[in-house]
Amino acid sequence: MRVLLVSGTFPPMRCGVGAYTAALAKALARIEGLNVGVLTSEEANPHPECGVEVLTLKCDWGWRDLPRLLRAVRDWLPDLVHVQYPTQAYGNKSAPWILPAVLRMARIPTVQTWHEFMPRPPWLRMVIALAASRVIVVRPNYESRQPLWFLKMLGGTRLDYIPNASPIDLPELGDQERLRVRARYAPLDKKLVVYFGFIYPHKGVEQMFEIADPGRDQLIIAGHIDPSTNSYHRELAALAGSPVWRGASTLAGFLADQEAWALLASADAVVFPFRDGMGPWNTSVAGVRALGTFVIVTSKERRGYEPETNTYFSVPNDITGMRAALREHAGRRIPVARGKLSEQWRQIAEAHHTIYRNLLGAWSST
């Protein structure tokens, strides 16, 4: 079976969906009888990776690129195409959302994965719903968050929930190597406290400067930041440069994967103070947990410290509670979950393989 994944981003491009696509492709390629390719943007790494053929295309994902996308798909001769939504590269461009309809007319079976709730304009949501043959979602209770008209347009199309997992290759860090990484970021007499990810207002990143203590903690904000063009980023830069935080905080910017995960593996705490809470679909949180590092997340459902995952669940925007949890639990570690993560990806790949087989079986009978 030849399966072509379509994703606007792919490592080393900055995008969680791109990282997920890379991990999924590698896991699928381990299944006997599966040939896996990825069609992505030209900024991605074009070299084969773990049995995966990476096809890069120079395009901006606008509607004018549809003929080139279709040609690239046909040239690879897939049995099935699997499109990932959304990615950073798609932006507001229409081609990715129209592509499943074009592939359906070309008699090419298509699977879609929706990593987010669909915020698109109604007409694009109609197109993607009408073109759907099989849909995979990574968030539980997805249907309950969709308007009734959208669910009706899906008709009999199934929404298959497949939980995701951290896409990282866990770094091999001993205690001495962890100390060396810490020394690059923080004095040894301070706790190393990290925020990692994209930097938007709804992520609550500015709360890090209230949760952490400049007298006890060294705060690292690891994520792309551009104060020259972004007012929220300017706010964070002003906080980092304020008298109380000067020298006790660093805006580290975007870090390459190896350095980012070494930092997270060496941190005393990683905090995700999202204003609207988080769910189990967040791969960054899953990655930090797999590393054994203490993590604070916000949640609308769960509360308190969970020892088996070394996670503290906080009410969103509860600065006092998160500050107290940081004081109590920072520095705690649990064993790295290397084997567990590998098994999770094996199960994810097998679940996808089952969907692919079922779709191709149904498609051949029509």
mmCIF file of C-alpha atoms in Angstrom:
data_model
loop_
_atom_site.group_PDB
_atom_site.id
_atom_site.type_symbol
_atom_site.label_atom_id
_atom_site.label_comp_id
_atom_site.label_asym_id
_atom_site.label_seq_id
_atom_site.Cartn_x
_atom_site.Cartn_y
_atom_site.Cartn_z
ATOM 1 C CA MET A 1 0.000 0.000 0.000
ATOM 2 C CA ARG A 2 1.333 3.435 -0.985
ATOM 3 C CA VAL A 3 0.237 6.217 1.392
ATOM 4 C CA LEU A 4 1.043 9.871 0.711
ATOM 5 C CA LEU A 5 0.743 12.277 3.657
ATOM 6 C CA VAL A 6 0.151 15.942 2.784
ATOM 7 C CA SER A 7 1.285 18.578 5.288
ATOM 8 C CA GLY A 8 2.214 22.198 4.661
ATOM 9 C CA THR A 9 4.983 21.892 7.232
ATOM 10 C CA PHE A 10 7.586 19.265 8.039
ATOM 11 C CA PRO A 11 10.792 19.422 10.094
ATOM 12 C CA PRO A 12 12.813 21.545 10.437
ATOM 13 C CA MET A 13 9.905 23.963 9.861
ATOM 14 C CA ARG A 14 8.278 25.304 13.053
ATOM 15 C CA CYS A 15 4.896 23.611 13.461
ATOM 16 C CA GLY A 16 3.470 21.041 15.836
ATOM 17 C CA VAL A 17 1.393 19.420 13.086
ATOM 18 C CA GLY A 18 4.509 19.116 10.929
ATOM 19 C CA ALA A 19 6.368 17.394 13.771
ATOM 20 C CA TYR A 20 3.383 15.081 14.295
ATOM 21 C CA THR A 21 3.327 14.247 10.570
ATOM 22 C CA ALA A 22 7.023 13.315 10.666
ATOM 23 C CA ALA A 23 6.503 11.022 13.660
ATOM 24 C CA LEU A 24 3.420 9.432 12.089
ATOM 25 C CA ALA A 25 5.221 8.868 8.784
ATOM 26 C CA LYS A 26 8.131 7.124 10.523
ATOM 27 C CA ALA A 27 5.782 4.948 12.575
ATOM 28 C CA LEU A 28 3.763 3.978 9.486
ATOM 29 C CA ALA A 29 6.939 3.150 7.549
ATOM 30 C CA ARG A 30 7.738 0.455 10.135
ATOM 31 C CA ILE A 31 4.605 -1.490 9.128
ATOM 32 C CA GLU A 32 5.376 -4.204 6.615
ATOM 33 C CA GLY A 33 3.831 -3.562 3.213
ATOM 34 C CA LEU A 34 3.416 0.211 3.670
ATOM 35 C CA ASN A 35 5.316 2.649 1.436
ATOM 36 C CA VAL A 36 5.059 6.137 2.924
ATOM 37 C CA GLY A 37 5.669 9.528 1.343
ATOM 38 C CA VAL A 38 5.151 13.100 2.525
ATOM 39 C CA LEU A 39 4.248 16.007 0.234
ATOM 40 C CA THR A 40 5.211 19.290 1.879
ATOM 41 C CA SER A 41 6.695 22.764 1.372
ATOM 42 C CA GLU A 42 10.142 23.377 -0.096
ATOM 43 C CA GLU A 43 11.465 24.656 3.259
ATOM 44 C CA ALA A 44 11.277 21.124 4.663
ATOM 45 C CA ASN A 45 14.126 18.631 4.724
ATOM 46 C CA PRO A 46 13.916 16.798 1.364
ATOM 47 C CA HIS A 47 16.115 13.869 2.392
ATOM 48 C CA PRO A 48 14.547 10.448 3.049
ATOM 49 C CA GLU A 49 14.029 9.855 6.761
ATOM 50 C CA CYS A 50 13.602 6.406 8.311
ATOM 51 C CA GLY A 51 12.119 4.888 5.170
ATOM 52 C CA VAL A 52 9.925 7.904 4.366
ATOM 53 C CA GLU A 53 10.173 9.645 0.985
ATOM 54 C CA VAL A 54 9.884 13.425 1.431
ATOM 55 C CA LEU A 55 8.592 15.335 -1.624
ATOM 56 C CA THR A 56 8.967 19.114 -1.480
ATOM 57 C CA LEU A 57 7.021 21.554 -3.626
ATOM 58 C CA LYS A 58 7.544 25.267 -4.135
ATOM 59 C CA CYS A 59 4.097 26.719 -3.498
ATOM 60 C CA ASP A 60 2.236 29.075 -1.187
ATOM 61 C CA TRP A 61 -0.810 26.765 -0.932
ATOM 62 C CA GLY A 62 -3.064 29.213 -2.799
ATOM 63 C CA TRP A 63 -5.757 28.011 -5.206
ATOM 64 C CA ARG A 64 -3.425 28.548 -8.179
ATOM 65 C CA ASP A 65 -1.228 25.772 -6.775
ATOM 66 C CA LEU A 66 -3.972 23.141 -7.003
ATOM 67 C CA PRO A 67 -2.901 21.816 -10.456
ATOM 68 C CA ARG A 68 0.709 21.449 -9.259
ATOM 69 C CA LEU A 69 -0.387 19.736 -6.063
ATOM 70 C CA LEU A 70 -2.589 17.315 -7.995
ATOM 71 C CA ARG A 71 0.238 16.604 -10.447
ATOM 72 C CA ALA A 72 2.663 15.897 -7.594
ATOM 73 C CA VAL A 73 0.148 13.539 -5.989
ATOM 74 C CA ARG A 74 -0.522 11.662 -9.222
ATOM 75 C CA ASP A 75 3.178 11.363 -10.066
ATOM 76 C CA TRP A 76 3.789 9.521 -6.783
ATOM 77 C CA LEU A 77 1.014 7.001 -7.615
ATOM 78 C CA PRO A 78 -0.497 6.685 -4.122
ATOM 79 C CA ASP A 79 -3.224 4.237 -3.220
ATOM 80 C CA LEU A 80 -4.421 6.773 -0.675
ATOM 81 C CA VAL A 81 -3.744 10.408 0.313
ATOM 82 C CA HIS A 82 -3.876 11.598 3.931
ATOM 83 C CA VAL A 83 -4.128 15.392 4.444
ATOM 84 C CA GLN A 84 -3.251 17.062 7.776
ATOM 85 C CA TYR A 85 -5.120 20.184 8.999
ATOM 86 C CA PRO A 86 -4.167 22.859 9.859
ATOM 87 C CA THR A 87 -0.487 23.727 9.497
ATOM 88 C CA GLN A 88 1.402 26.999 9.877
ATOM 89 C CA ALA A 89 2.160 27.039 6.132
ATOM 90 C CA TYR A 90 -1.485 26.970 5.053
ATOM 91 C CA GLY A 91 -2.338 30.307 6.614
ATOM 92 C CA ASN A 92 -5.518 31.618 4.999
ATOM 93 C CA LYS A 93 -4.811 29.942 1.655
ATOM 94 C CA SER A 94 -7.545 27.809 0.110
ATOM 95 C CA ALA A 95 -5.732 25.000 -1.755
ATOM 96 C CA PRO A 96 -5.358 22.599 1.209
ATOM 97 C CA TRP A 97 -9.060 22.840 1.984
ATOM 98 C CA ILE A 98 -10.154 22.292 -1.620
ATOM 99 C CA LEU A 99 -7.613 19.531 -2.312
ATOM 100 C CA PRO A 100 -9.741 16.640 -0.905
ATOM 101 C CA ALA A 101 -12.607 17.600 -3.241
ATOM 102 C CA VAL A 102 -10.219 17.669 -6.211
ATOM 103 C CA LEU A 103 -8.775 14.290 -5.213
ATOM 104 C CA ARG A 104 -12.255 12.838 -4.833
ATOM 105 C CA MET A 105 -13.131 13.926 -8.372
ATOM 106 C CA ALA A 106 -9.853 12.338 -9.515
ATOM 107 C CA ARG A 107 -10.941 9.059 -7.850
ATOM 108 C CA ILE A 108 -8.111 9.124 -5.300
ATOM 109 C CA PRO A 109 -9.200 7.953 -1.811
ATOM 110 C CA THR A 110 -8.501 10.555 0.855
ATOM 111 C CA VAL A 111 -8.275 10.616 4.647
ATOM 112 C CA GLN A 112 -8.228 13.868 6.629
ATOM 113 C CA THR A 113 -6.856 14.529 10.119
ATOM 114 C CA TRP A 114 -8.241 17.540 11.981
ATOM 115 C CA HIS A 115 -5.857 18.656 14.724
ATOM 116 C CA GLU A 116 -7.938 21.693 15.660
ATOM 117 C CA PHE A 117 -11.593 22.666 15.673
ATOM 118 C CA MET A 118 -12.439 23.994 12.237
ATOM 119 C CA PRO A 119 -12.406 27.828 12.355
ATOM 120 C CA ARG A 120 -12.606 28.245 8.584
ATOM 121 C CA PRO A 121 -15.187 30.384 6.732
ATOM 122 C CA PRO A 122 -18.456 28.475 6.244
ATOM 123 C CA TRP A 123 -17.963 27.875 2.518
ATOM 124 C CA LEU A 124 -14.590 26.190 3.059
ATOM 125 C CA ARG A 125 -16.003 24.120 5.893
ATOM 126 C CA MET A 126 -18.766 23.017 3.525
ATOM 127 C CA VAL A 127 -16.206 21.980 0.887
ATOM 128 C CA ILE A 128 -14.093 19.972 3.306
ATOM 129 C CA ALA A 129 -17.152 18.312 4.861
ATOM 130 C CA LEU A 130 -18.639 17.274 1.516
ATOM 131 C CA ALA A 131 -15.282 15.879 0.336
ATOM 132 C CA ALA A 132 -14.599 13.857 3.487
ATOM 133 C CA SER A 133 -14.412 10.063 3.159
ATOM 134 C CA ARG A 134 -12.751 9.297 6.499
ATOM 135 C CA VAL A 135 -11.776 11.826 9.144
ATOM 136 C CA ILE A 136 -9.373 11.340 12.055
ATOM 137 C CA VAL A 137 -9.496 13.717 15.031
ATOM 138 C CA VAL A 138 -6.963 13.973 17.856
ATOM 139 C CA ARG A 139 -9.318 15.691 20.315
ATOM 140 C CA PRO A 140 -11.967 13.780 22.272
ATOM 141 C CA ASN A 141 -15.647 14.795 22.031
ATOM 142 C CA TYR A 142 -14.950 16.577 18.763
ATOM 143 C CA GLU A 143 -18.537 16.395 17.501
ATOM 144 C CA SER A 144 -19.889 18.245 20.539
ATOM 145 C CA ARG A 145 -17.876 21.339 19.549
ATOM 146 C CA GLN A 146 -19.158 21.467 15.958
ATOM 147 C CA PRO A 147 -22.302 23.192 14.635
ATOM 148 C CA LEU A 148 -25.159 20.885 13.702
ATOM 149 C CA TRP A 149 -25.159 21.962 10.047
ATOM 150 C CA PHE A 150 -21.499 20.935 9.741
ATOM 151 C CA LEU A 151 -22.145 17.492 11.219
ATOM 152 C CA LYS A 152 -25.110 17.021 8.875
ATOM 153 C CA MET A 153 -22.950 17.866 5.867
ATOM 154 C CA LEU A 154 -20.514 15.161 6.923
ATOM 155 C CA GLY A 155 -23.359 12.707 6.396
ATOM 156 C CA GLY A 156 -22.235 9.189 7.171
ATOM 157 C CA THR A 157 -18.538 10.080 7.322
ATOM 158 C CA ARG A 158 -16.999 8.678 10.482
ATOM 159 C CA LEU A 159 -14.917 10.794 12.839
ATOM 160 C CA ASP A 160 -12.307 8.409 14.241
ATOM 161 C CA TYR A 161 -10.624 9.557 17.453
ATOM 162 C CA ILE A 162 -6.962 8.543 17.592
ATOM 163 C CA PRO A 163 -5.058 10.153 20.500
ATOM 164 C CA ASN A 164 -1.725 11.644 19.503
ATOM 165 C CA ALA A 165 1.619 11.345 21.284
ATOM 166 C CA SER A 166 4.796 13.334 21.634
ATOM 167 C CA PRO A 167 6.622 13.477 18.281
ATOM 168 C CA ILE A 168 10.102 13.748 19.768
ATOM 169 C CA ASP A 169 13.005 11.344 19.778
ATOM 170 C CA LEU A 170 13.773 11.429 23.499
ATOM 171 C CA PRO A 171 17.289 12.710 24.191
ATOM 172 C CA GLU A 172 19.713 10.457 26.047
ATOM 173 C CA LEU A 173 20.792 12.708 28.929
ATOM 174 C CA GLY A 174 22.579 11.489 32.025
ATOM 175 C CA ASP A 175 22.827 13.557 35.195
ATOM 176 C CA GLN A 176 26.132 15.154 34.182
ATOM 177 C CA GLU A 177 24.888 16.104 30.719
ATOM 178 C CA ARG A 178 21.733 17.551 32.255
ATOM 179 C CA LEU A 179 23.878 19.698 34.549
ATOM 180 C CA ARG A 180 25.892 20.928 31.566
ATOM 181 C CA VAL A 181 22.715 21.926 29.738
ATOM 182 C CA ARG A 182 21.378 23.679 32.851
ATOM 183 C CA ALA A 183 24.624 25.606 33.182
ATOM 184 C CA ARG A 184 24.050 27.155 29.750
ATOM 185 C CA TYR A 185 20.782 28.665 30.919
ATOM 186 C CA ALA A 186 20.795 29.149 34.688
ATOM 187 C CA PRO A 187 23.049 29.513 37.737
ATOM 188 C CA LEU A 188 23.236 26.294 39.744
ATOM 189 C CA ASP A 189 21.611 27.938 42.764
ATOM 190 C CA LYS A 190 18.417 28.731 40.821
ATOM 191 C CA LYS A 191 15.549 26.629 39.526
ATOM 192 C CA LEU A 192 15.354 26.447 35.732
ATOM 193 C CA VAL A 193 11.747 27.274 34.760
ATOM 194 C CA VAL A 194 10.724 27.092 31.098
ATOM 195 C CA TYR A 195 7.865 28.037 28.804
ATOM 196 C CA PHE A 196 8.101 26.275 25.441
ATOM 197 C CA GLY A 197 6.004 26.751 22.317
ATOM 198 C CA PHE A 198 4.323 29.347 20.169
ATOM 199 C CA ILE A 199 3.876 32.746 21.762
ATOM 200 C CA TYR A 200 0.334 34.096 21.473
ATOM 201 C CA PRO A 201 -1.854 35.972 23.987
ATOM 202 C CA HIS A 202 -4.169 32.980 24.534
ATOM 203 C CA LYS A 203 -1.138 30.953 25.689
ATOM 204 C CA GLY A 204 -0.857 33.234 28.747
ATOM 205 C CA VAL A 205 2.927 33.535 28.416
ATOM 206 C CA GLU A 206 3.010 36.866 30.261
ATOM 207 C CA GLN A 207 1.778 35.014 33.368
ATOM 208 C CA MET A 208 5.158 33.280 33.556
ATOM 209 C CA PHE A 209 6.575 36.505 35.001
ATOM 210 C CA GLU A 210 4.082 36.257 37.894
ATOM 211 C CA ILE A 211 4.275 32.493 38.422
ATOM 212 C CA ALA A 212 8.074 32.346 38.621
ATOM 213 C CA ASP A 213 10.162 34.158 41.259
ATOM 214 C CA PRO A 214 13.160 36.153 39.958
ATOM 215 C CA GLY A 215 14.955 35.614 43.255
ATOM 216 C CA ARG A 216 14.735 31.816 43.053
ATOM 217 C CA ASP A 217 14.082 30.977 39.410
ATOM 218 C CA GLN A 218 15.775 31.504 36.067
ATOM 219 C CA LEU A 219 12.978 31.934 33.536
ATOM 220 C CA ILE A 220 13.453 30.832 29.923
ATOM 221 C CA ILE A 221 10.873 31.647 27.242
ATOM 222 C CA ALA A 222 11.651 29.303 24.340
ATOM 223 C CA GLY A 223 9.681 30.174 21.222
ATOM 224 C CA HIS A 224 9.844 32.395 18.173
ATOM 225 C CA ILE A 225 9.565 36.022 19.224
ATOM 226 C CA ASP A 226 9.728 39.242 17.197
ATOM 227 C CA PRO A 227 9.154 42.381 19.304
ATOM 228 C CA SER A 228 9.744 44.600 16.261
ATOM 229 C CA THR A 229 6.489 43.523 14.597
ATOM 230 C CA ASN A 230 4.329 42.010 17.345
ATOM 231 C CA SER A 231 2.828 44.057 20.190
ATOM 232 C CA TYR A 232 2.390 41.032 22.457
ATOM 233 C CA HIS A 233 6.028 40.090 21.943
ATOM 234 C CA ARG A 234 6.993 43.677 22.831
ATOM 235 C CA GLU A 235 5.051 43.316 26.082
ATOM 236 C CA LEU A 236 7.015 40.176 26.938
ATOM 237 C CA ALA A 237 10.320 41.817 26.017
ATOM 238 C CA ALA A 238 9.468 44.717 28.331
ATOM 239 C CA LEU A 239 8.727 42.317 31.191
ATOM 240 C CA ALA A 240 11.970 40.417 30.603
ATOM 241 C CA GLY A 241 13.921 43.669 30.581
ATOM 242 C CA SER A 242 12.237 45.176 33.642
ATOM 243 C CA PRO A 243 14.420 45.843 36.710
ATOM 244 C CA VAL A 244 12.975 42.906 38.655
ATOM 245 C CA TRP A 245 13.543 40.382 35.832
ATOM 246 C CA ARG A 246 16.682 41.724 34.180
ATOM 247 C CA GLY A 247 19.280 38.944 34.376
ATOM 248 C CA ALA A 248 16.737 36.447 35.718
ATOM 249 C CA SER A 249 14.925 35.801 32.444
ATOM 250 C CA THR A 250 15.860 35.022 28.855
ATOM 251 C CA LEU A 251 13.850 35.242 25.654
ATOM 252 C CA ALA A 252 15.629 32.338 23.983
ATOM 253 C CA GLY A 253 13.716 32.482 20.702
ATOM 254 C CA PHE A 254 13.146 29.445 18.535
ATOM 255 C CA LEU A 255 15.395 26.499 19.409
ATOM 256 C CA ALA A 256 16.261 23.631 17.086
ATOM 257 C CA ASP A 257 14.685 20.337 18.139
ATOM 258 C CA GLN A 258 17.771 18.801 19.739
ATOM 259 C CA GLU A 259 18.528 21.880 21.837
ATOM 260 C CA ALA A 260 14.869 22.432 22.754
ATOM 261 C CA TRP A 261 14.354 18.924 24.068
ATOM 262 C CA ALA A 262 17.699 18.967 25.886
ATOM 263 C CA LEU A 263 16.515 22.149 27.636
ATOM 264 C CA LEU A 264 13.169 20.576 28.554
ATOM 265 C CA ALA A 265 14.881 17.422 29.808
ATOM 266 C CA SER A 266 17.145 19.545 32.030
ATOM 267 C CA ALA A 267 14.536 21.981 33.369
ATOM 268 C CA ASP A 268 13.254 21.896 36.928
ATOM 269 C CA ALA A 269 9.781 22.798 35.691
ATOM 270 C CA VAL A 270 7.987 23.502 32.420
ATOM 271 C CA VAL A 271 4.845 25.621 32.622
ATOM 272 C CA PHE A 272 2.002 25.916 30.084
ATOM 273 C CA PRO A 273 -0.300 28.636 31.500
ATOM 274 C CA PHE A 274 -2.859 28.533 28.653
ATOM 275 C CA ARG A 275 -5.758 30.857 29.425
ATOM 276 C CA ASP A 276 -8.444 28.446 28.194
ATOM 277 C CA GLY A 277 -6.936 25.239 29.523
ATOM 278 C CA MET A 278 -5.270 22.349 27.724
ATOM 279 C CA GLY A 279 -6.200 18.817 26.741
ATOM 280 C CA PRO A 280 -4.479 15.465 26.189
ATOM 281 C CA TRP A 281 -3.950 16.281 22.503
ATOM 282 C CA ASN A 282 -1.130 18.740 23.249
ATOM 283 C CA THR A 283 2.066 17.049 22.058
ATOM 284 C CA SER A 284 4.427 19.455 23.837
ATOM 285 C CA VAL A 285 2.981 18.464 27.210
ATOM 286 C CA ALA A 286 3.177 14.791 26.242
ATOM 287 C CA GLY A 287 6.831 15.281 25.332
ATOM 288 C CA VAL A 288 7.730 16.941 28.631
ATOM 289 C CA ARG A 289 5.970 14.180 30.551
ATOM 290 C CA ALA A 290 7.861 11.539 28.569
ATOM 291 C CA LEU A 291 11.104 13.260 29.583
ATOM 292 C CA GLY A 292 10.160 12.941 33.264
ATOM 293 C CA THR A 293 10.299 16.704 33.916
ATOM 294 C CA PHE A 294 7.769 18.323 36.262
ATOM 295 C CA VAL A 295 5.107 20.165 34.265
ATOM 296 C CA ILE A 296 2.317 22.586 35.157
ATOM 297 C CA VAL A 297 -0.700 22.738 32.834
ATOM 298 C CA THR A 298 -4.047 24.482 33.014
ATOM 299 C CA SER A 299 -7.219 22.426 32.800
ATOM 300 C CA LYS A 300 -10.946 23.000 33.117
ATOM 301 C CA GLU A 301 -11.532 19.410 34.243
ATOM 302 C CA ARG A 302 -8.628 18.234 36.391
ATOM 303 C CA ARG A 303 -7.043 19.600 39.562
ATOM 304 C CA GLY A 304 -3.948 19.010 41.658
ATOM 305 C CA TYR A 305 -0.725 17.029 41.409
ATOM 306 C CA GLU A 306 -0.609 13.672 39.588
ATOM 307 C CA PRO A 307 2.498 11.741 40.730
ATOM 308 C CA GLU A 308 2.511 9.116 37.962
ATOM 309 C CA THR A 309 2.909 11.790 35.251
ATOM 310 C CA ASN A 310 4.654 14.421 37.429
ATOM 311 C CA THR A 311 1.987 16.918 36.367
ATOM 312 C CA TYR A 312 0.175 19.641 38.279
ATOM 313 C CA PHE A 313 -3.253 20.584 36.894
ATOM 314 C CA SER A 314 -4.274 24.172 37.640
ATOM 315 C CA VAL A 315 -7.409 26.208 37.134
ATOM 316 C CA PRO A 316 -6.715 28.512 34.163
ATOM 317 C CA ASN A 317 -5.360 31.918 35.217
ATOM 318 C CA ASP A 318 -4.819 30.816 38.844
ATOM 319 C CA ILE A 319 -1.476 32.562 39.309
ATOM 320 C CA THR A 320 -1.373 31.913 43.054
ATOM 321 C CA GLY A 321 -2.019 28.187 42.657
ATOM 322 C CA MET A 322 0.564 27.749 39.907
ATOM 323 C CA ARG A 323 3.133 29.722 41.901
ATOM 324 C CA ALA A 324 2.576 27.478 44.939
ATOM 325 C CA ALA A 325 2.810 24.313 42.800
ATOM 326 C CA LEU A 326 6.076 25.534 41.310
ATOM 327 C CA ARG A 327 7.536 26.108 44.788
ATOM 328 C CA GLU A 328 6.447 22.661 45.992
ATOM 329 C CA HIS A 329 7.229 20.417 43.022
ATOM 330 C CA ALA A 330 9.954 22.069 40.895
ATOM 331 C CA GLY A 331 12.921 19.750 40.470
ATOM 332 C CA ARG A 332 10.969 16.509 40.852
ATOM 333 C CA ARG A 333 11.677 13.922 38.163
ATOM 334 C CA ILE A 334 10.221 10.578 37.138
ATOM 335 C CA PRO A 335 11.863 7.981 34.838
ATOM 336 C CA VAL A 336 11.998 8.731 31.109
ATOM 337 C CA ALA A 337 9.129 6.951 29.305
ATOM 338 C CA ARG A 338 11.079 5.864 26.238
ATOM 339 C CA GLY A 339 9.449 2.439 25.822
ATOM 340 C CA LYS A 340 5.971 3.800 26.521
ATOM 341 C CA LEU A 341 6.334 6.460 23.825
ATOM 342 C CA SER A 342 7.467 3.929 21.216
ATOM 343 C CA GLU A 343 4.475 1.734 22.026
ATOM 344 C CA GLN A 344 2.104 4.706 21.738
ATOM 345 C CA TRP A 345 3.339 5.452 18.218
ATOM 346 C CA ARG A 346 3.102 1.794 17.244
ATOM 347 C CA GLN A 347 -0.549 1.795 18.319
ATOM 348 C CA ILE A 348 -1.215 5.089 16.522
ATOM 349 C CA ALA A 349 0.283 3.729 13.298
ATOM 350 C CA GLU A 350 -1.704 0.490 13.552
ATOM 351 C CA ALA A 351 -4.941 2.442 14.082
ATOM 352 C CA HIS A 352 -4.205 4.489 10.956
ATOM 353 C CA HIS A 353 -3.350 1.354 8.989
ATOM 354 C CA THR A 354 -6.725 -0.153 9.904
ATOM 355 C CA ILE A 355 -8.536 2.971 8.684
ATOM 356 C CA TYR A 356 -6.554 2.944 5.441
ATOM 357 C CA ARG A 357 -7.383 -0.713 4.772
ATOM 358 C CA ASN A 358 -11.068 -0.220 5.519
ATOM 359 C CA LEU A 359 -11.316 2.853 3.291
ATOM 360 C CA LEU A 360 -9.572 1.167 0.368
ATOM 361 C CA GLY A 361 -11.811 -1.867 0.773
ATOM 362 C CA ALA A 362 -14.942 0.283 0.720
ATOM 363 C CA TRP A 363 -13.585 2.384 -2.160
ATOM 364 C CA SER A 364 -12.881 -0.652 -4.342
ATOM 365 C CA SER A 365 -16.462 -1.872 -3.938
ATOM 366 C CA THR A 366 -18.020 1.375 -5.226
#
